[in-house]
Amino acid sequence: MKNRILKPITIIIFIIFGTLLNGCGNSNLKDISADPEYAHLSNNIFFTNQPLFYYQYNKDGGITTDHFLSLHPNDSNGTKIQEIPKGSHIKVSKVYEITLKDGNTLTWITGEVFPSPNQPLAYETALIKGESFFEQRK
């Protein structure tokens, strides 16, 4: 008797939860972390090969965080929080593809950057092919 009641309740809970997740999701955002082209980046730690700048968005614009990385010391999209020195650790957690309003796509990465060992900072930033600001140590 107990299993006959619990089974339908469990199914209903999963259906409601799945509907909420789909309804809240961004249809323009696709997780491509497992794609063979980007799988080597996901859940991997690299080193910054040049100084970066850590910003907080001035307006809503974040995908998963309200902070982003930039190569530019005066980025107009945000308020500069701190400079990330060359050689800092940077973790790439997820790789996303974003479909823009004009139909073009943009590759976006999220993760954490470690300017000091005890201070991880969540970030997101565009990944521009051919212009990487991080590298693996050999």
Coordinates of N, CA and C in Angstrom, one line a residue:
M1 N 0.8 -1.2 0.0 CA 0.0 0.0 0.0 C 0.9 1.3 0.0
K2 N 1.9 1.2 0.8 CA 2.8 2.4 1.0 C 3.5 2.7 -0.4
N3 N 4.0 1.7 -1.1 CA 4.7 1.8 -2.3 C 3.7 2.4 -3.4
R4 N 2.5 1.9 -3.4 CA 1.5 2.4 -4.4 C 1.2 3.9 -4.3
I5 N 1.3 4.4 -3.1 CA 1.1 5.8 -2.9 C 2.4 6.6 -3.2
L6 N 3.5 6.1 -2.7 CA 4.8 6.9 -2.9 C 5.2 6.9 -4.4
K7 N 5.0 5.9 -5.1 CA 5.4 5.9 -6.5 C 4.8 7.0 -7.3
P8 N 3.5 7.2 -7.3 CA 2.9 8.3 -8.1 C 3.3 9.7 -7.5
I9 N 3.5 9.8 -6.2 CA 3.9 11.1 -5.7 C 5.4 11.4 -6.2
T10 N 6.2 10.4 -6.2 CA 7.6 10.6 -6.7 C 7.6 11.0 -8.2
I11 N 6.8 10.4 -9.0 CA 6.7 10.7 -10.4 C 6.2 12.1 -10.6
I12 N 5.2 12.5 -9.8 CA 4.6 13.9 -9.9 C 5.7 14.9 -9.5
I13 N 6.5 14.6 -8.5 CA 7.5 15.6 -8.1 C 8.6 15.7 -9.2
F14 N 9.0 14.6 -9.8 CA 10.0 14.7 -10.9 C 9.4 15.5 -12.1
I15 N 8.2 15.3 -12.4 CA 7.6 16.0 -13.5 C 7.5 17.5 -13.2
I16 N 7.1 17.9 -12.0 CA 7.1 19.3 -11.7 C 8.5 19.9 -11.7
F17 N 9.4 19.2 -11.1 CA 10.8 19.7 -11.1 C 11.4 19.9 -12.5
G18 N 11.1 18.9 -13.3 CA 11.6 19.0 -14.7 C 11.0 20.2 -15.5
T19 N 9.7 20.4 -15.3 CA 9.0 21.5 -15.9 C 9.5 22.8 -15.4
L20 N 9.8 22.9 -14.2 CA 10.4 24.2 -13.6 C 11.8 24.5 -14.2
L21 N 12.6 23.4 -14.3 CA 13.9 23.6 -14.9 C 13.9 24.1 -16.3
N22 N 13.0 23.4 -17.1 CA 12.9 23.8 -18.5 C 12.3 25.2 -18.7
G23 N 11.4 25.6 -17.8 CA 10.7 26.9 -17.9 C 11.7 28.0 -17.5
C24 N 12.6 27.8 -16.6 CA 13.5 28.8 -16.2 C 14.8 28.8 -17.0
G25 N 15.0 27.9 -17.8 CA 16.2 27.8 -18.6 C 16.3 28.9 -19.7
N26 N 17.5 29.2 -20.2 CA 17.7 30.2 -21.2 C 17.8 29.4 -22.5
S27 N 16.9 29.5 -23.4 CA 16.9 28.7 -24.7 C 18.1 29.1 -25.6
N28 N 18.6 30.3 -25.3 CA 19.8 30.7 -26.2 C 21.1 30.2 -25.6
L29 N 21.1 29.5 -24.6 CA 22.3 29.0 -23.9 C 22.4 27.5 -24.0
K30 N 23.5 27.0 -24.5 CA 23.6 25.6 -24.7 C 25.0 25.1 -24.0
D31 N 25.0 24.2 -23.1 CA 26.2 23.7 -22.5 C 26.9 22.8 -23.5
I32 N 28.1 23.2 -23.9 CA 28.9 22.4 -24.9 C 30.2 21.9 -24.3
S33 N 30.2 21.8 -23.0 CA 31.4 21.3 -22.3 C 31.9 19.9 -22.7
A34 N 31.0 19.1 -23.1 CA 31.3 17.7 -23.5 C 31.7 17.6 -25.0
D35 N 31.5 18.7 -25.7 CA 31.8 18.7 -27.2 C 33.3 18.4 -27.3
P36 N 33.7 17.6 -28.3 CA 35.1 17.2 -28.4 C 36.0 18.5 -28.6
E37 N 35.5 19.5 -29.2 CA 36.3 20.7 -29.4 C 36.6 21.4 -28.1
Y38 N 35.8 21.3 -27.1 CA 35.9 22.0 -25.8 C 36.1 21.1 -24.6
A39 N 36.1 19.8 -24.8 CA 36.2 18.9 -23.6 C 37.5 19.0 -22.9
H40 N 38.5 19.4 -23.5 CA 39.8 19.6 -22.9 C 39.9 20.8 -21.9
L41 N 38.9 21.7 -22.1 CA 38.8 22.9 -21.3 C 38.0 22.7 -20.0
S42 N 36.9 22.0 -20.1 CA 36.0 21.8 -19.0 C 36.6 21.1 -17.8
N43 N 36.4 21.6 -16.7 CA 36.9 21.1 -15.4 C 38.4 20.9 -15.5
N44 N 39.1 21.9 -16.0 CA 40.6 21.9 -16.1 C 41.1 23.2 -15.5
I45 N 42.3 23.1 -15.0 CA 43.0 24.3 -14.4 C 44.2 24.7 -15.3
F46 N 44.2 26.0 -15.6 CA 45.3 26.5 -16.5 C 46.0 27.7 -15.7
F47 N 46.9 28.3 -16.4 CA 47.6 29.5 -15.8 C 47.3 30.7 -16.8
T48 N 47.1 31.9 -16.2 CA 46.9 33.0 -17.0 C 48.3 33.4 -17.7
N49 N 48.3 33.7 -19.0 CA 49.5 34.0 -19.7 C 49.7 35.5 -19.8
Q50 N 48.8 36.3 -19.2 CA 49.0 37.8 -19.2 C 48.1 38.3 -18.1
P51 N 48.3 39.5 -17.7 CA 47.4 40.1 -16.7 C 45.9 40.2 -17.2
L52 N 45.0 39.9 -16.3 CA 43.6 40.1 -16.6 C 43.0 41.0 -15.6
F53 N 41.7 41.4 -15.8 CA 41.0 42.3 -14.9 C 39.7 41.7 -14.6
Y54 N 39.4 41.7 -13.3 CA 38.2 41.1 -12.8 C 37.2 42.2 -12.5
Y55 N 36.0 42.1 -13.2 CA 35.0 43.2 -13.1 C 33.7 42.6 -12.6
Q56 N 32.9 43.5 -12.0 CA 31.5 43.2 -11.7 C 30.6 44.0 -12.7
Y57 N 29.6 43.3 -13.3 CA 28.8 43.9 -14.3 C 28.1 45.1 -13.8
N58 N 28.0 46.2 -14.6 CA 27.3 47.4 -14.3 C 25.8 47.1 -14.4
K59 N 25.4 46.3 -15.4 CA 24.0 46.0 -15.6 C 23.9 44.5 -15.6
D60 N 22.7 44.0 -15.6 CA 22.5 42.5 -15.7 C 23.1 42.1 -17.0
G61 N 23.9 41.0 -17.0 CA 24.5 40.5 -18.2 C 25.1 39.2 -17.9
G62 N 25.2 38.8 -16.7 CA 25.8 37.5 -16.4 C 25.0 36.3 -16.7
I63 N 25.7 35.3 -17.0 CA 25.0 34.0 -17.3 C 24.8 33.2 -15.9
T64 N 25.9 33.0 -15.3 CA 25.9 32.2 -14.1 C 26.5 33.0 -12.9
T65 N 27.1 34.1 -13.2 CA 27.7 34.9 -12.1 C 27.6 36.4 -12.5
D66 N 27.8 37.3 -11.6 CA 27.7 38.7 -11.9 C 29.1 39.3 -12.1
H67 N 30.1 38.5 -12.3 CA 31.5 38.9 -12.5 C 32.1 38.4 -13.8
F68 N 32.9 39.1 -14.4 CA 33.6 38.7 -15.7 C 35.0 39.0 -15.7
L69 N 35.8 38.4 -16.6 CA 37.2 38.7 -16.8 C 37.3 39.4 -18.1
S70 N 38.3 40.3 -18.2 CA 38.6 41.1 -19.4 C 40.1 41.3 -19.5
L71 N 40.5 41.4 -20.7 CA 41.9 41.8 -21.0 C 42.1 43.3 -20.9
H72 N 41.0 44.0 -20.9 CA 41.1 45.5 -20.9 C 41.0 46.1 -19.5
P73 N 42.0 47.0 -19.3 CA 42.0 47.7 -17.9 C 40.9 48.6 -17.7
N74 N 40.2 49.1 -18.8 CA 39.1 50.0 -18.6 C 37.9 49.5 -19.4
D75 N 37.2 48.5 -19.0 CA 36.1 47.9 -19.7 C 34.8 48.6 -19.2
S76 N 34.1 49.1 -20.2 CA 32.9 49.9 -19.9 C 31.7 49.1 -19.4
N77 N 31.8 47.8 -19.5 CA 30.6 46.9 -19.1 C 30.6 46.7 -17.6
G78 N 31.6 47.1 -16.9 CA 31.6 46.7 -15.5 C 32.5 47.7 -14.6
T79 N 32.5 47.4 -13.3 CA 33.3 48.1 -12.4 C 34.5 47.2 -12.0
K80 N 35.7 47.7 -12.2 CA 36.9 46.9 -12.0 C 37.0 46.6 -10.5
I81 N 37.2 45.3 -10.2 CA 37.3 44.9 -8.8 C 38.8 44.7 -8.4
Q82 N 39.5 44.0 -9.3 CA 41.0 43.8 -9.1 C 41.7 43.3 -10.4
E83 N 43.0 43.5 -10.3 CA 43.8 42.9 -11.4 C 44.2 41.5 -11.0
I84 N 44.2 40.6 -12.0 CA 44.6 39.2 -11.8 C 46.0 39.1 -12.5
P85 N 47.0 38.8 -11.7 CA 48.4 38.8 -12.2 C 48.6 37.6 -13.2
K86 N 49.5 37.8 -14.1 CA 50.0 36.8 -15.0 C 50.5 35.6 -14.1
G87 N 50.2 34.4 -14.6 CA 50.6 33.2 -13.8 C 49.6 32.7 -12.8
S88 N 48.5 33.4 -12.6 CA 47.5 32.9 -11.7 C 46.8 31.7 -12.2
H89 N 46.2 30.9 -11.3 CA 45.5 29.7 -11.7 C 44.1 30.1 -12.2
I90 N 43.6 29.5 -13.2 CA 42.3 29.7 -13.7 C 41.6 28.4 -14.0
K91 N 40.4 28.2 -13.4 CA 39.7 26.9 -13.7 C 38.6 27.3 -14.6
V92 N 38.4 26.4 -15.7 CA 37.3 26.5 -16.6 C 36.3 25.4 -16.1
S93 N 35.2 25.8 -15.7 CA 34.2 24.8 -15.2 C 33.3 24.4 -16.4
K94 N 32.7 25.3 -17.1 CA 31.7 25.0 -18.1 C 32.0 25.8 -19.4
V95 N 31.7 25.3 -20.5 CA 31.7 26.0 -21.8 C 30.3 26.0 -22.4
Y96 N 29.9 27.2 -22.8 CA 28.5 27.4 -23.3 C 28.6 28.0 -24.7
E97 N 27.6 27.7 -25.5 CA 27.4 28.4 -26.7 C 26.1 29.3 -26.6
I98 N 26.3 30.5 -26.9 CA 25.1 31.4 -26.8 C 24.7 31.9 -28.2
T99 N 23.4 31.8 -28.5 CA 22.9 32.3 -29.7 C 22.4 33.7 -29.5
L100 N 23.0 34.6 -30.2 CA 22.7 36.0 -30.1 C 21.5 36.4 -30.9
K101 N 20.9 37.5 -30.6 CA 19.7 37.9 -31.3 C 19.8 38.0 -32.8
D102 N 21.0 38.3 -33.3 CA 21.3 38.3 -34.8 C 21.5 36.9 -35.4
G103 N 21.5 35.9 -34.6 CA 21.7 34.5 -35.0 C 23.2 34.0 -34.9
N104 N 24.1 34.9 -34.7 CA 25.5 34.5 -34.5 C 25.6 33.8 -33.2
T105 N 26.7 33.0 -33.0 CA 26.9 32.4 -31.7 C 28.2 32.9 -31.1
L106 N 28.3 32.7 -29.8 CA 29.4 33.2 -29.0 C 29.8 32.0 -28.0
T107 N 31.0 31.7 -27.9 CA 31.5 30.7 -26.9 C 31.8 31.4 -25.6
W108 N 31.2 30.9 -24.5 CA 31.3 31.5 -23.2 C 31.8 30.5 -22.2
I109 N 32.8 30.9 -21.4 CA 33.3 30.0 -20.3 C 33.0 30.6 -19.0
T110 N 32.8 29.7 -18.0 CA 32.6 30.1 -16.6 C 33.5 29.3 -15.8
G111 N 33.9 29.8 -14.6 CA 34.7 29.0 -13.7 C 35.2 29.9 -12.5
E112 N 36.4 29.7 -12.1 CA 37.0 30.4 -11.0 C 38.4 30.8 -11.3
V113 N 38.8 31.9 -10.9 CA 40.2 32.3 -11.1 C 40.8 32.5 -9.7
F114 N 42.1 32.2 -9.5 CA 42.7 32.2 -8.2 C 43.9 33.1 -8.2
P115 N 43.7 34.4 -8.0 CA 44.8 35.3 -7.9 C 45.7 35.1 -6.7
S116 N 45.2 34.5 -5.7 CA 45.9 34.0 -4.6 C 45.3 32.6 -4.2
P117 N 46.1 31.8 -3.6 CA 45.6 30.4 -3.3 C 44.4 30.3 -2.5
N118 N 44.1 31.3 -1.6 CA 43.0 31.2 -0.7 C 41.7 32.0 -1.2
Q119 N 41.8 32.6 -2.4 CA 40.7 33.5 -2.8 C 40.2 33.2 -4.2
P120 N 39.4 32.2 -4.3 CA 38.8 31.9 -5.6 C 37.7 32.9 -6.0
L121 N 37.7 33.4 -7.2 CA 36.7 34.4 -7.7 C 36.0 33.8 -8.8
A122 N 34.7 33.7 -8.7 CA 33.8 33.2 -9.8 C 33.8 34.2 -11.0
Y123 N 33.9 33.7 -12.2 CA 34.0 34.6 -13.4 C 33.2 33.9 -14.5
E124 N 33.0 34.7 -15.6 CA 32.6 34.3 -16.9 C 33.2 35.2 -17.9
T125 N 33.4 34.7 -19.1 CA 33.9 35.5 -20.1 C 33.8 34.9 -21.5
A126 N 33.9 35.7 -22.5 CA 33.8 35.1 -23.9 C 35.1 34.4 -24.2
L127 N 35.0 33.4 -24.9 CA 36.2 32.6 -25.4 C 36.4 32.9 -26.9
I128 N 37.4 33.7 -27.2 CA 37.7 34.1 -28.6 C 38.7 33.1 -29.2
K129 N 38.3 32.4 -30.3 CA 39.2 31.5 -30.9 C 40.4 32.2 -31.4
G130 N 41.6 31.5 -31.1 CA 42.8 32.1 -31.5 C 43.4 33.1 -30.6
E131 N 42.7 33.5 -29.6 CA 43.1 34.6 -28.6 C 42.9 34.1 -27.2
S132 N 43.7 33.1 -26.7 CA 43.5 32.6 -25.4 C 44.3 33.4 -24.4
F133 N 43.8 33.6 -23.2 CA 44.5 34.3 -22.2 C 45.0 33.4 -21.1
F134 N 44.9 32.1 -21.4 CA 45.4 31.1 -20.4 C 46.1 29.9 -21.2
E135 N 46.9 29.2 -20.4 CA 47.6 28.1 -21.1 C 47.9 27.0 -20.0
Q136 N 48.2 25.8 -20.5 CA 48.7 24.8 -19.6 C 50.2 24.9 -19.4
R137 N 50.6 24.5 -18.2 CA 52.1 24.5 -18.0 C 52.7 23.2 -18.5
K138 N 53.8 23.3 -19.1 CA 54.5 22.1 -19.7 C 55.5 21.6 -18.7

